Amino acid sequence: MSDRRLFTRRIDLRKGHVELVHGAGGKASAQLFEELFRPAFSNPALDRGDDSACLTMEGGRIVVATDGHVVSPLFFPGGDIGSLAVHGTVNDLAMGGATPRHLTAGFILEEGFPFSDLKRIVDSMAAAAAEAGVTIVAGDTKVVERGKGDGIFITTTGLGILPADWPEPPGAHRARPGDVILVSGTLGDHGTTILAARDDLPLMAPIESDTAPLHGLVSALHAAAPGVRTLRDPTRGGFATAINEICRASGTGALVREPALPIRRPVEAACEILGVDPLYLANEGKLIAIVPPAEADAALAALKSHPLGADAAIVGEIVADEDCFVQVETVMGGRRMLDWLVGDPLPRIC
Amino acid sequence: MSDRRLFTRRIDLRKGHVELVHGAGGKASAQLFEELFRPAFSNPALDRGDDSACLTMEGGRIVVATDGHVVSPLFFPGGDIGSLAVHGTVNDLAMGGATPRHLTAGFILEEGFPFSDLKRIVDSMAAAAAEAGVTIVAGDTKVVERGKGDGIFITTTGLGILPADWPEPPGAHRARPGDVILVSGTLGDHGTTILAARDDLPLMAPIESDTAPLHGLVSALHAAAPGVRTLRDPTRGGFATAINEICRASGTGALVREPALPIRRPVEAACEILGVDPLYLANEGKLIAIVPPAEADAALAALKSHPLGADAAIVGEIVADEDCFVQVETVMGGRRMLDWLVGDPLPRIC
């Protein structure tokens, strides 16, 4: 590359704002890449500056997942849209049994968005990617006019490798009657954090998003319970929707024991005030695992021995049910139906 | 999967609209996938309904590219945001020398967006993907409140394989002095179409977007000119910006002969009225190829023999220039500098 300076002045990352010209594909777009994105994400594939990245990956089974992120507010206790955009897609790969390797990132920015916020988000993505052991190898930035977006939307796509010790990848369709249902920790933390941040709710105790990359936890779980059939991160729609999806995909039902479900007391209290059920709230650092009964204890021990699974619990089992109903055994011993999230949207939780 | 009907009523694809609940991750989100996206995109990886797709790909060199699409208007002569979202990413893969295989698609929808438009766009994506020989294997849908988006944004990520006959993939950094610059056809068609559609401009003759998948053309070119060094599709920023990017990445300059640049007469006329230079307007079905001089004639013949390259032309050569300047030899024999696109944004052209 030539030494000739392409840009006469540097972008003002402290006081500047995104303008339409930064999405026009010309000199300003190149400058945004060179001065903001590339320093944060730098790696050989990205640095080449072509419109695609060429990656050397072992052959065989590549796992791919994609997730758009539109969370509001952009910054919240425990994370921000940047870390969330990394974890959301890394976790979709992890739930497919894959070792995450690479991410791509598509940014849709609104005219007027402060560079200081963009830099903070991009730095957070870079830190989350480094922690998760993935490189951001390709990207794209578009800018829409003021009032046609909402600050920043980030769509990430992840590429991973399915290791040979997963002869059949985990999948929702593989659950079968008798299997044991585990969760890796407390439910509803992320969703409650976002709702509380949005409503500026006074809390009885600080609540944080649980956003975290889960592939290390999956790896520990799989080593202890190689027969694990299904992994699912209960994001939008929460635990209730994820367990219903699993039952529907596998043609089974489920029986869940309410007292066994780990929910933090301040989350429970906030949900009562907000009038929402924590079982329908998004989690961003938790997983549901369906394992054969013989491996349940080993699976629980493996989860509990990992920092991200300290509060793991066995919460129920898969049962034969042609109607694919999920039932909850309540504290009082009665039973109630746990349906999918229906209506009452909780928009832009992730 | 059970026979139990999960949804009591079908989505009204004719008169219905996207609501926030379709992005909440619950029953309505599942219904949107089952009744709109899945019928259009159906393939085994997608149909499994997990949050990731497991793909069997030959080992070695995987090429990945990502592109956000925010074009306005959504429908235009020659295409729409759906076909553009497929071609844009397929072409980024093709410019990397790859055979496109799979796409993922992330949709960000605005509350109130008509299902009829969504279905038309999704069907157009499905048709474009089928024509390009790629499958849409994973996706995601988010919904933002009315006024926080603009109908629909689509971010696609593509996965391709770099064939063994590209020992070194094509790249902008590989151009060197003496190389010949070719374009595969007329310039400015897409950008002019979008600008004319936006301004409702009366045209002297119909203009259409050139949006098309280019990997077949690349394949023909590469067979005839195996030494091809650089491929670039001149999208945002147009021919002028793309050739400057190539020069900057390779530390070279370029000399372009203006009379050789193929531009349709109605495009030229429309650009005069609009006060824009067609060399800065986006193309969505054209490529720039940099080839060693010994292969230039074979490259041109190969391009011309392909339906998408009928108007191909040799337009100049790469020269030694530490300043990385691109110069244009005008019709009158004079020379002018051809800079990157600077300022004057042409927002949301793709």
XYZ file of C-alpha atoms in Angstrom:
700
model
C 0.000 0.000 0.000
C 1.227 3.468 -0.854
C 2.341 5.977 1.728
C 0.199 8.661 0.172
C -2.286 9.792 2.782
C -5.751 9.088 1.444
C -7.581 11.091 4.100
C -6.738 14.689 4.846
C -8.226 14.777 8.366
C -8.918 11.976 10.808
C -12.470 11.115 11.830
C -13.391 12.867 15.088
C -14.211 9.830 17.189
C -15.001 11.958 20.213
C -17.428 14.509 18.850
C -18.252 13.405 15.295
C -21.376 11.725 13.969
C -22.195 9.215 11.273
C -23.220 10.939 8.058
C -24.883 9.554 4.954
C -21.585 9.846 3.118
C -20.104 7.163 5.380
C -22.444 4.689 3.711
C -21.878 5.839 0.139
C -18.989 3.465 -0.554
C -16.477 6.175 -1.349
C -13.638 7.809 0.515
C -15.592 8.420 3.725
C -16.646 4.758 3.882
C -13.040 3.686 3.430
C -11.973 6.068 6.177
C -14.586 4.740 8.608
C -13.252 1.245 7.968
C -9.591 2.249 8.289
C -9.909 4.425 11.381
C -12.671 2.755 13.356
C -13.477 -0.825 12.332
C -10.098 -2.149 11.262
C -8.092 -1.077 14.322
C -10.635 -2.870 16.531
C -11.112 -6.063 14.533
C -7.720 -6.391 12.783
C -6.802 -9.846 11.441
C -5.200 -11.005 8.181
C -8.468 -11.925 6.421
C -10.120 -8.600 7.223
C -7.005 -6.491 6.707
C -6.735 -7.524 3.076
C -9.617 -5.141 2.462
C -11.351 -7.190 -0.221
C -15.117 -7.667 -0.310
C -14.785 -11.252 0.866
C -12.521 -13.218 3.192
C -10.799 -16.467 2.292
C -10.549 -18.816 5.258
C -8.770 -22.102 5.645
C -11.122 -24.433 7.476
C -10.948 -28.158 8.004
C -13.303 -29.867 5.630
C -16.393 -31.694 6.639
C -19.045 -30.078 8.699
C -19.289 -26.329 8.843
C -21.953 -24.829 11.099
C -23.421 -21.423 10.247
C -25.849 -19.182 12.123
C -27.060 -15.619 11.739
C -28.723 -13.168 14.109
C -29.859 -9.563 13.817
C -29.512 -7.353 16.877
C -31.809 -4.393 17.478
C -31.764 -4.236 21.279
C -32.973 -1.044 22.942
C -31.362 0.519 24.919
C -27.992 -0.019 23.238
C -26.102 -0.052 26.536
C -27.388 -1.906 29.593
C -26.006 -3.380 32.821
C -23.792 -6.334 31.922
C -23.354 -5.588 28.233
C -24.325 -3.674 25.113
C -25.481 -4.350 21.559
C -21.860 -5.096 20.585
C -21.158 -7.891 23.065
C -24.688 -9.191 22.509
C -24.135 -9.361 18.725
C -21.070 -11.539 19.299
C -22.562 -13.757 22.003
C -25.917 -14.228 20.251
C -24.333 -15.757 17.171
C -21.492 -17.570 18.960
C -24.156 -19.216 21.120
C -26.248 -20.288 18.139
C -23.120 -22.052 16.847
C -22.434 -23.557 20.279
C -26.016 -24.897 20.444
C -25.285 -26.635 17.137
C -22.315 -28.339 18.803
C -19.821 -26.231 16.863
C -16.554 -24.627 17.858
C -16.997 -20.985 16.787
C -14.237 -19.683 14.529
C -15.243 -16.605 12.569
C -17.884 -13.899 12.487
C -19.035 -11.418 9.900
C -20.768 -8.207 10.907
C -23.231 -6.062 8.954
C -23.893 -2.617 10.433
C -26.920 -0.494 9.585
C -26.298 2.950 11.055
C -28.642 5.901 11.349
C -27.421 9.279 10.166
C -26.363 11.307 13.217
C -25.300 8.349 15.347
C -22.360 9.492 17.515
C -18.969 8.032 16.608
C -18.214 7.808 20.331
C -21.094 5.342 20.782
C -20.085 3.458 17.640
C -16.520 3.155 18.871
C -17.661 1.971 22.282
C -19.835 -0.700 20.643
C -17.157 -1.797 18.179
C -14.570 -2.052 20.975
C -17.028 -4.118 22.984
C -17.552 -6.436 19.987
C -13.808 -6.788 19.573
C -13.354 -7.662 23.252
C -16.226 -10.167 23.163
C -14.841 -11.752 19.987
C -11.363 -12.054 21.502
C -12.801 -13.613 24.657
C -14.827 -16.069 22.560
C -11.830 -16.902 20.376
C -13.419 -15.789 17.099
C -12.161 -13.360 14.463
C -14.376 -10.873 12.629
C -13.324 -11.558 9.045
C -15.735 -9.590 6.870
C -18.215 -6.792 7.303
C -20.351 -4.152 5.720
C -21.696 -0.760 6.749
C -24.775 0.979 5.442
C -26.169 4.329 6.563
C -29.855 5.290 6.449
C -31.346 8.752 6.813
C -32.256 10.176 10.201
C -35.595 8.691 11.275
C -35.256 5.619 9.035
C -33.335 3.535 11.560
C -32.610 3.651 15.278
C -28.962 4.364 15.947
C -27.433 1.021 15.109
C -28.530 -2.449 14.067
C -25.934 -5.241 13.881
C -26.398 -8.519 12.011
C -23.698 -11.102 12.730
C -23.132 -14.423 11.009
C -20.968 -17.082 12.592
C -18.934 -19.920 11.142
C -17.846 -22.858 13.219
C -16.563 -26.390 12.901
C -18.517 -29.379 14.166
C -15.893 -31.560 15.893
C -15.641 -35.239 15.017
C -16.829 -36.252 18.491
C -20.326 -35.124 17.531
C -21.179 -37.917 15.070
C -24.692 -36.488 14.961
C -25.013 -32.788 15.823
C -27.374 -31.843 18.645
C -30.823 -30.849 17.448
C -34.279 -30.062 18.764
C -35.730 -33.032 16.870
C -33.573 -35.520 18.842
C -35.297 -35.248 22.258
C -37.160 -38.395 23.301
C -39.361 -39.494 26.187
C -37.408 -40.202 29.351
C -34.683 -37.649 28.547
C -33.768 -35.230 31.288
C -34.077 -31.441 30.959
C -31.340 -29.276 32.450
C -30.827 -25.526 32.507
C -27.364 -24.081 32.997
C -28.356 -21.290 35.393
C -30.843 -18.649 36.463
C -33.597 -17.647 34.054
C -34.817 -14.220 32.959
C -31.769 -12.130 33.885
C -31.209 -10.562 30.448
C -34.860 -9.810 29.684
C -35.484 -8.324 33.128
C -32.363 -6.162 32.818
C -33.526 -4.722 29.482
C -37.094 -4.118 30.642
C -35.874 -2.512 33.871
C -33.386 -0.321 31.984
C -36.117 0.755 29.602
C -38.597 1.644 32.337
C -35.884 3.020 34.623
C -37.248 0.699 37.271
C -35.999 0.922 40.867
C -34.751 -2.585 41.699
C -34.456 -4.297 45.069
C -30.973 -5.423 44.015
C -28.825 -4.830 40.936
C -29.693 -7.081 37.979
C -27.310 -7.648 35.085
C -27.631 -9.231 31.696
C -26.143 -12.728 31.645
C -24.747 -12.217 28.122
C -21.805 -14.610 27.673
C -20.320 -17.042 25.143
C -21.432 -20.605 25.868
C -19.218 -22.851 23.742
C -16.799 -23.550 26.594
C -19.689 -24.659 28.757
C -20.997 -26.866 25.932
C -17.595 -28.415 25.539
C -17.443 -29.330 29.244
C -20.993 -30.680 29.123
C -20.361 -32.753 26.029
C -17.207 -34.306 27.476
C -19.200 -35.505 30.488
C -22.389 -36.404 28.628
C -21.450 -37.427 25.075
C -25.019 -38.539 24.370
C -26.477 -35.023 24.798
C -29.290 -34.749 22.290
C -30.426 -31.154 22.250
C -28.967 -27.772 23.157
C -30.943 -24.578 22.976
C -30.231 -21.100 24.291
C -33.520 -19.664 25.528
C -33.256 -16.165 24.040
C -36.360 -14.379 22.669
C -39.472 -16.106 24.023
C -37.475 -17.425 26.990
C -37.364 -20.875 28.554
C -41.069 -21.456 27.966
C -40.863 -20.962 24.202
C -37.577 -22.863 23.787
C -38.880 -25.947 25.578
C -42.059 -25.824 23.482
C -39.962 -25.595 20.299
C -37.985 -28.652 21.356
C -41.160 -30.619 22.090
C -42.739 -29.636 18.804
C -39.633 -30.492 16.762
C -39.272 -33.894 18.429
C -42.976 -34.806 18.728
C -42.744 -35.091 22.503
C -44.111 -33.358 25.592
C -42.335 -32.116 28.697
C -42.942 -32.040 32.405
C -41.130 -29.235 34.210
C -40.904 -28.880 37.984
C -41.454 -25.236 38.907
C -39.565 -25.308 42.239
C -36.493 -26.593 40.409
C -36.316 -23.624 38.003
C -33.495 -21.323 39.129
C -34.654 -17.699 39.217
C -32.884 -14.947 41.122
C -34.991 -13.284 43.815
C -34.483 -9.729 42.423
C -35.510 -10.977 38.963
C -38.645 -12.534 40.428
C -39.431 -9.303 42.272
C -38.865 -7.128 39.188
C -41.036 -9.450 37.084
C -43.831 -9.122 39.600
C -43.698 -5.337 39.356
C -43.471 -5.462 35.549
C -46.256 -8.042 35.322
C -44.227 -10.491 33.231
C -43.327 -14.146 33.695
C -39.552 -14.743 33.858
C -40.028 -18.006 31.955
C -40.861 -15.923 28.864
C -37.944 -13.516 29.216
C -34.797 -13.727 27.108
C -31.540 -15.176 28.396
C -28.243 -14.525 26.608
C -25.859 -16.710 28.582
C -27.900 -19.777 29.471
C -28.685 -23.057 27.778
C -31.223 -25.826 27.973
C -29.718 -29.304 27.563
C -31.695 -32.477 26.882
C -29.670 -35.552 27.855
C -30.365 -39.291 28.136
C -31.297 -40.224 31.731
C -28.112 -42.225 32.287
C -26.026 -39.112 31.658
C -28.086 -36.612 33.646
C -26.010 -36.595 36.808
C -22.721 -36.339 34.933
C -24.168 -33.522 32.822
C -25.295 -31.599 35.896
C -21.911 -32.022 37.575
C -20.110 -30.830 34.443
C -22.295 -27.753 34.158
C -21.926 -26.908 37.841
C -18.155 -27.180 37.673
C -17.981 -24.460 34.977
C -18.132 -20.773 35.983
C -21.071 -20.176 33.612
C -23.026 -23.155 34.991
C -22.719 -22.704 38.749
C -26.510 -22.470 39.178
C -27.334 -25.335 36.810
C -30.247 -27.581 37.675
C -32.243 -30.571 36.507
C -35.689 -29.100 35.932
C -37.804 -31.849 34.390
C -38.078 -34.522 31.750
C -39.276 -35.172 28.250
C -42.479 -37.264 28.146
C -44.495 -39.002 25.466
C -47.238 -36.601 24.295
C -48.628 -36.463 20.782
C -49.970 -33.003 21.508
C -46.486 -31.726 22.374
C -47.742 -30.049 25.526
C -45.368 -28.634 28.111
C -46.721 -28.960 31.635
C -45.397 -27.383 34.799
C -45.752 -29.046 38.179
C -46.278 -26.132 40.530
C -44.957 -25.627 44.043
C -48.368 -26.747 45.344
C -48.226 -29.990 43.352
C -50.799 -28.953 40.741
C -50.141 -28.784 37.022
C -50.475 -25.950 34.547
C -49.814 -25.689 30.820
C -46.752 -23.707 29.750
C -47.557 -22.366 26.294
C -45.315 -20.658 23.752
C -44.980 -16.915 24.114
C -48.231 -15.642 22.586
C -49.031 -11.978 21.994
C -47.755 -9.415 24.531
C -44.586 -8.725 22.598
C -41.463 -7.696 24.450
C -39.944 -5.904 21.498
C -36.235 -5.453 20.893
C -34.956 -7.502 23.809
C -31.943 -8.577 21.745
C -43.328 -33.256 14.091
C -46.761 -33.615 15.599
C -49.949 -33.159 13.635
C -51.341 -30.817 16.231
C -51.972 -27.488 14.597
C -49.855 -24.911 16.341
C -51.541 -21.933 14.712
C -55.287 -21.408 14.794
C -55.484 -19.079 11.785
C -53.136 -18.642 8.853
C -51.273 -15.372 8.335
C -53.158 -13.130 5.900
C -50.477 -12.746 3.247
C -52.708 -10.581 1.105
C -53.908 -7.932 3.539
C -51.931 -8.479 6.756
C -49.024 -6.502 8.152
C -45.928 -7.223 10.186
C -46.544 -6.617 13.881
C -44.090 -6.354 16.757
C -45.193 -9.770 17.958
C -43.700 -11.326 14.813
C -40.285 -10.390 16.169
C -40.860 -11.517 19.746
C -39.592 -15.056 19.210
C -42.828 -16.757 20.226
C -45.696 -18.358 18.372
C -46.149 -15.513 15.869
C -42.449 -15.615 14.928
C -42.687 -19.370 14.394
C -45.772 -18.871 12.235
C -44.059 -16.247 10.073
C -41.222 -18.693 9.476
C -43.512 -21.652 8.769
C -45.972 -19.877 6.484
C -43.817 -17.329 4.684
C -40.057 -17.937 4.842
C -39.864 -21.725 4.880
C -42.142 -22.426 1.895
C -40.017 -20.037 -0.197
C -36.535 -21.118 0.923
C -37.129 -24.787 1.847
C -34.040 -27.035 2.013
C -32.938 -29.722 4.485
C -30.602 -27.489 6.514
C -33.202 -24.754 6.953
C -36.151 -27.089 7.423
C -34.628 -28.642 10.529
C -35.659 -25.442 12.281
C -32.650 -25.170 14.590
C -30.850 -21.892 15.241
C -27.888 -22.969 13.132
C -27.355 -25.011 9.983
C -24.821 -27.817 9.646
C -23.332 -27.964 6.148
C -21.057 -30.483 4.553
C -18.406 -28.546 2.650
C -15.177 -29.694 1.099
C -12.275 -28.734 3.283
C -9.706 -26.153 2.511
C -10.622 -22.699 1.439
C -13.995 -21.304 2.380
C -14.840 -17.801 1.154
C -17.262 -15.656 3.158
C -18.800 -12.249 2.437
C -21.540 -10.165 3.988
C -23.642 -7.282 2.719
C -26.477 -5.224 4.164
C -29.203 -4.050 1.806
C -31.187 -0.896 2.484
C -32.064 0.134 -1.076
C -34.846 2.651 -1.549
C -37.234 2.187 -3.314
C -37.654 -1.513 -2.500
C -38.913 -2.356 -5.987
C -37.331 -0.929 -9.142
C -37.091 -1.770 -12.839
C -35.025 -4.936 -13.198
C -35.154 -6.093 -9.588
C -35.974 -5.467 -5.951
C -34.258 -5.572 -2.570
C -34.711 -9.360 -2.519
C -32.868 -10.183 -5.733
C -30.288 -7.498 -4.900
C -29.637 -9.071 -1.474
C -28.861 -12.375 -3.191
C -26.796 -10.956 -6.056
C -24.833 -8.512 -3.889
C -23.415 -11.246 -1.699
C -23.113 -13.901 -4.414
C -21.056 -11.392 -6.393
C -18.759 -10.611 -3.462
C -18.033 -14.346 -3.303
C -17.550 -14.512 -7.078
C -15.071 -11.606 -6.928
C -13.124 -13.693 -4.409
C -12.947 -16.473 -6.994
C -15.400 -18.637 -5.074
C -18.219 -20.864 -6.200
C -21.189 -19.631 -4.118
C -22.938 -22.379 -2.157
C -25.035 -21.058 0.708
C -26.550 -17.837 2.008
C -27.913 -16.726 5.347
C -30.426 -13.885 5.569
C -31.148 -11.519 8.457
C -34.327 -9.464 8.103
C -35.034 -6.288 10.054
C -38.678 -5.422 9.480
C -40.591 -2.303 10.441
C -43.887 -2.712 12.237
C -46.702 -2.238 9.710
C -44.780 -3.552 6.692
C -47.288 -5.307 4.403
C -47.000 -9.091 4.221
C -47.773 -8.849 0.510
C -44.566 -6.851 -0.047
C -42.616 -9.178 2.225
C -43.843 -12.201 0.320
C -42.982 -10.605 -3.011
C -39.449 -9.861 -1.765
C -38.955 -13.308 -0.242
C -40.175 -14.995 -3.434
C -37.778 -12.835 -5.432
C -34.905 -13.862 -3.128
C -35.853 -17.509 -3.525
C -35.903 -17.197 -7.327
C -32.568 -15.356 -7.383
C -31.014 -17.955 -5.064
C -32.267 -20.820 -7.229
C -30.915 -19.136 -10.363
C -27.550 -18.600 -8.665
C -27.445 -22.180 -7.382
C -27.291 -21.259 -3.699
C -29.468 -22.380 -0.782
C -30.604 -20.096 2.040
C -29.675 -22.221 5.044
C -30.208 -19.995 8.072
C -31.941 -16.760 8.879
C -33.321 -14.436 11.492
C -36.124 -11.902 11.695
C -36.369 -8.902 13.967
C -39.146 -6.318 14.073
C -38.681 -2.692 15.131
C -41.381 -0.175 16.002
C -43.003 1.994 13.346
C -40.660 4.892 12.590
C -37.539 3.039 13.818
C -36.809 1.322 10.496
C -37.852 1.698 6.875
C -39.944 -1.231 5.740
C -37.270 -3.863 5.346
C -33.500 -4.199 5.610
C -31.842 -7.465 4.552
C -28.331 -8.544 5.523
C -27.068 -11.598 3.654
C -23.910 -13.587 4.263
C -22.556 -15.950 1.641
C -20.421 -19.059 1.877
C -18.502 -20.391 -1.085
C -15.681 -22.722 -1.988
C -12.492 -21.510 -3.624
C -11.756 -24.093 -6.339
C -8.332 -25.686 -6.548
C -7.634 -23.956 -9.870
C -7.219 -20.671 -7.994
C -3.899 -21.401 -6.260
C -3.923 -17.793 -5.127
C -7.343 -16.151 -4.882
C -7.899 -12.946 -6.846
C -7.357 -9.821 -4.793
C -7.078 -6.066 -5.163
C -3.484 -6.155 -3.908
C -2.368 -8.347 -6.834
C -2.626 -5.774 -9.669
C 0.734 -4.726 -11.143
C 1.968 -2.259 -13.745
C 1.305 -3.422 -17.296
C -1.837 -5.359 -16.366
C -4.892 -4.725 -18.490
C -8.181 -3.385 -17.090
C -11.425 -4.833 -18.442
C -15.033 -4.142 -17.579
C -17.694 -6.741 -18.302
C -20.316 -4.350 -19.641
C -22.070 -0.991 -19.470
C -21.555 1.178 -16.400
C -24.047 3.032 -14.217
C -27.217 1.123 -15.102
C -28.210 0.181 -11.542
C -27.447 3.527 -9.928
C -29.226 5.466 -12.659
C -32.265 3.190 -12.363
C -32.533 3.788 -8.608
C -32.031 7.546 -8.874
C -34.542 7.795 -11.734
C -37.078 5.672 -9.828
C -36.648 7.877 -6.772
C -37.078 11.127 -8.658
C -39.746 9.676 -10.932
C -37.623 10.925 -13.808
C -38.956 10.806 -17.380
C -36.352 8.850 -19.350
C -35.502 8.970 -23.052
C -35.542 5.150 -23.019
C -36.270 2.550 -20.358
C -33.336 1.856 -18.005
C -33.134 -1.256 -15.891
C -30.943 -2.356 -13.045
C -28.264 -4.805 -14.220
C -28.569 -6.864 -11.016
C -27.340 -10.395 -11.799
C -25.182 -13.168 -10.331
C -21.669 -13.036 -11.768
C -19.995 -16.323 -10.776
C -20.782 -17.973 -14.130
C -19.120 -15.080 -15.909
C -16.102 -15.314 -13.593
C -15.839 -19.004 -14.286
C -15.746 -18.408 -18.068
C -13.225 -15.610 -17.639
C -10.968 -17.643 -15.392
C -10.950 -20.614 -17.772
C -9.706 -18.344 -20.575
C -7.397 -16.196 -18.435
C -6.121 -18.323 -15.548
C -3.702 -15.588 -14.506
C -6.467 -13.073 -13.690
C -5.233 -11.098 -10.719
C -8.108 -8.978 -9.488
C -11.896 -9.052 -9.719
C -14.074 -6.321 -8.293
C -17.754 -5.565 -8.738
C -18.123 -1.796 -8.906
C -21.143 -1.370 -6.610
C -21.402 1.635 -4.244
C -18.975 4.305 -5.419
C -19.046 2.902 -8.936
C -16.220 2.170 -11.358
C -14.249 5.216 -10.248
C -14.063 4.177 -6.603
C -13.430 0.490 -7.348
C -10.470 1.215 -9.616
C -9.051 3.599 -7.009
C -9.421 0.893 -4.336
C -7.530 -1.544 -6.530
C -4.735 0.955 -7.135
C -4.439 1.813 -3.477
C -4.393 -1.838 -2.377
C -1.720 -2.736 -4.926
C 0.368 0.433 -4.767
C -0.151 1.154 -8.460
C -1.830 3.753 -10.639
C -4.199 3.353 -13.562
C -4.744 4.922 -16.934
C -8.286 4.608 -18.236
C -9.383 5.539 -21.754
C -12.694 7.369 -21.519
C -13.947 6.531 -25.042
C -13.531 2.833 -24.251
C -15.851 2.917 -21.215
C -19.182 1.342 -22.205
C -22.100 3.522 -21.089
C -25.608 3.260 -22.460
C -26.892 6.374 -24.198
C -30.047 6.649 -22.004
C -27.899 6.282 -18.876
C -25.633 9.067 -20.088
C -28.642 11.266 -20.812
C -30.256 10.573 -17.430
C -26.966 11.268 -15.649
C -26.721 14.624 -17.406
C -30.188 15.569 -16.172
C -29.425 14.307 -12.652
C -26.050 16.001 -12.623
C -24.134 12.852 -11.702
C -21.196 11.038 -13.279
C -22.040 7.457 -14.315
C -18.525 6.382 -13.292
C -19.554 6.947 -9.659
C -22.856 5.099 -9.893
C -23.394 1.610 -8.566
C -23.481 -1.466 -10.770
C -24.920 -4.765 -9.537
C -24.150 -7.074 -12.451
C -20.766 -5.914 -13.727
C -17.181 -6.639 -12.855
C -13.769 -5.105 -13.303
C -11.052 -7.634 -14.147
C -7.318 -6.975 -13.973
C -5.420 -9.485 -16.110
C -1.805 -9.909 -17.245
C -1.291 -8.369 -20.719
C -0.704 -11.747 -22.392
C -4.187 -12.892 -21.370
C -6.112 -9.708 -22.168
C -7.466 -10.761 -25.560
C -8.511 -14.189 -24.322
C -10.161 -12.577 -21.292
C -12.091 -10.148 -23.471
C -13.246 -12.903 -25.806
C -14.383 -15.037 -22.867
C -16.361 -12.181 -21.358
C -17.974 -11.285 -24.680
C -19.043 -14.861 -25.318
C -21.065 -14.914 -22.057
C -24.582 -13.395 -21.988
C -23.623 -11.152 -19.032
C -20.474 -9.894 -20.762
C -21.692 -9.014 -24.259
C -20.631 -5.369 -23.884
C -17.279 -6.130 -22.264
C -14.346 -3.901 -23.153
C -10.680 -3.296 -22.473
C -10.672 0.146 -20.863
C -7.123 0.831 -19.757
C -4.078 -0.450 -17.910
C -2.391 -0.482 -14.552
C 0.682 1.766 -14.424
C 3.491 2.360 -11.973
C 2.510 5.279 -9.708
C 3.519 5.643 -6.090
C 0.725 8.125 -5.589
C -1.861 5.560 -6.707
C -3.551 8.069 -8.990
C -6.174 7.019 -11.517
C -6.060 9.115 -14.663
C -8.569 9.234 -17.482
C -7.553 9.959 -21.058
C -10.463 11.956 -22.401
C -12.066 11.855 -25.817
C -10.065 14.961 -26.700
C -6.773 13.311 -25.739
C -6.328 15.270 -22.495
C -6.002 13.721 -19.081
C -8.008 14.220 -15.888
C -7.785 12.701 -12.446
C -10.488 10.220 -11.485
C -10.781 10.412 -7.705
C -12.662 8.216 -5.253
C -16.279 9.144 -4.658
C -16.000 12.076 -2.250
C -18.943 13.762 -0.561
C -22.196 14.070 -2.489
C -23.582 10.850 -1.128
C -26.004 8.823 -3.181
C -27.639 7.188 -0.199
C -29.283 3.777 -0.190
C -28.423 2.755 -3.718
C -28.136 -0.892 -2.629
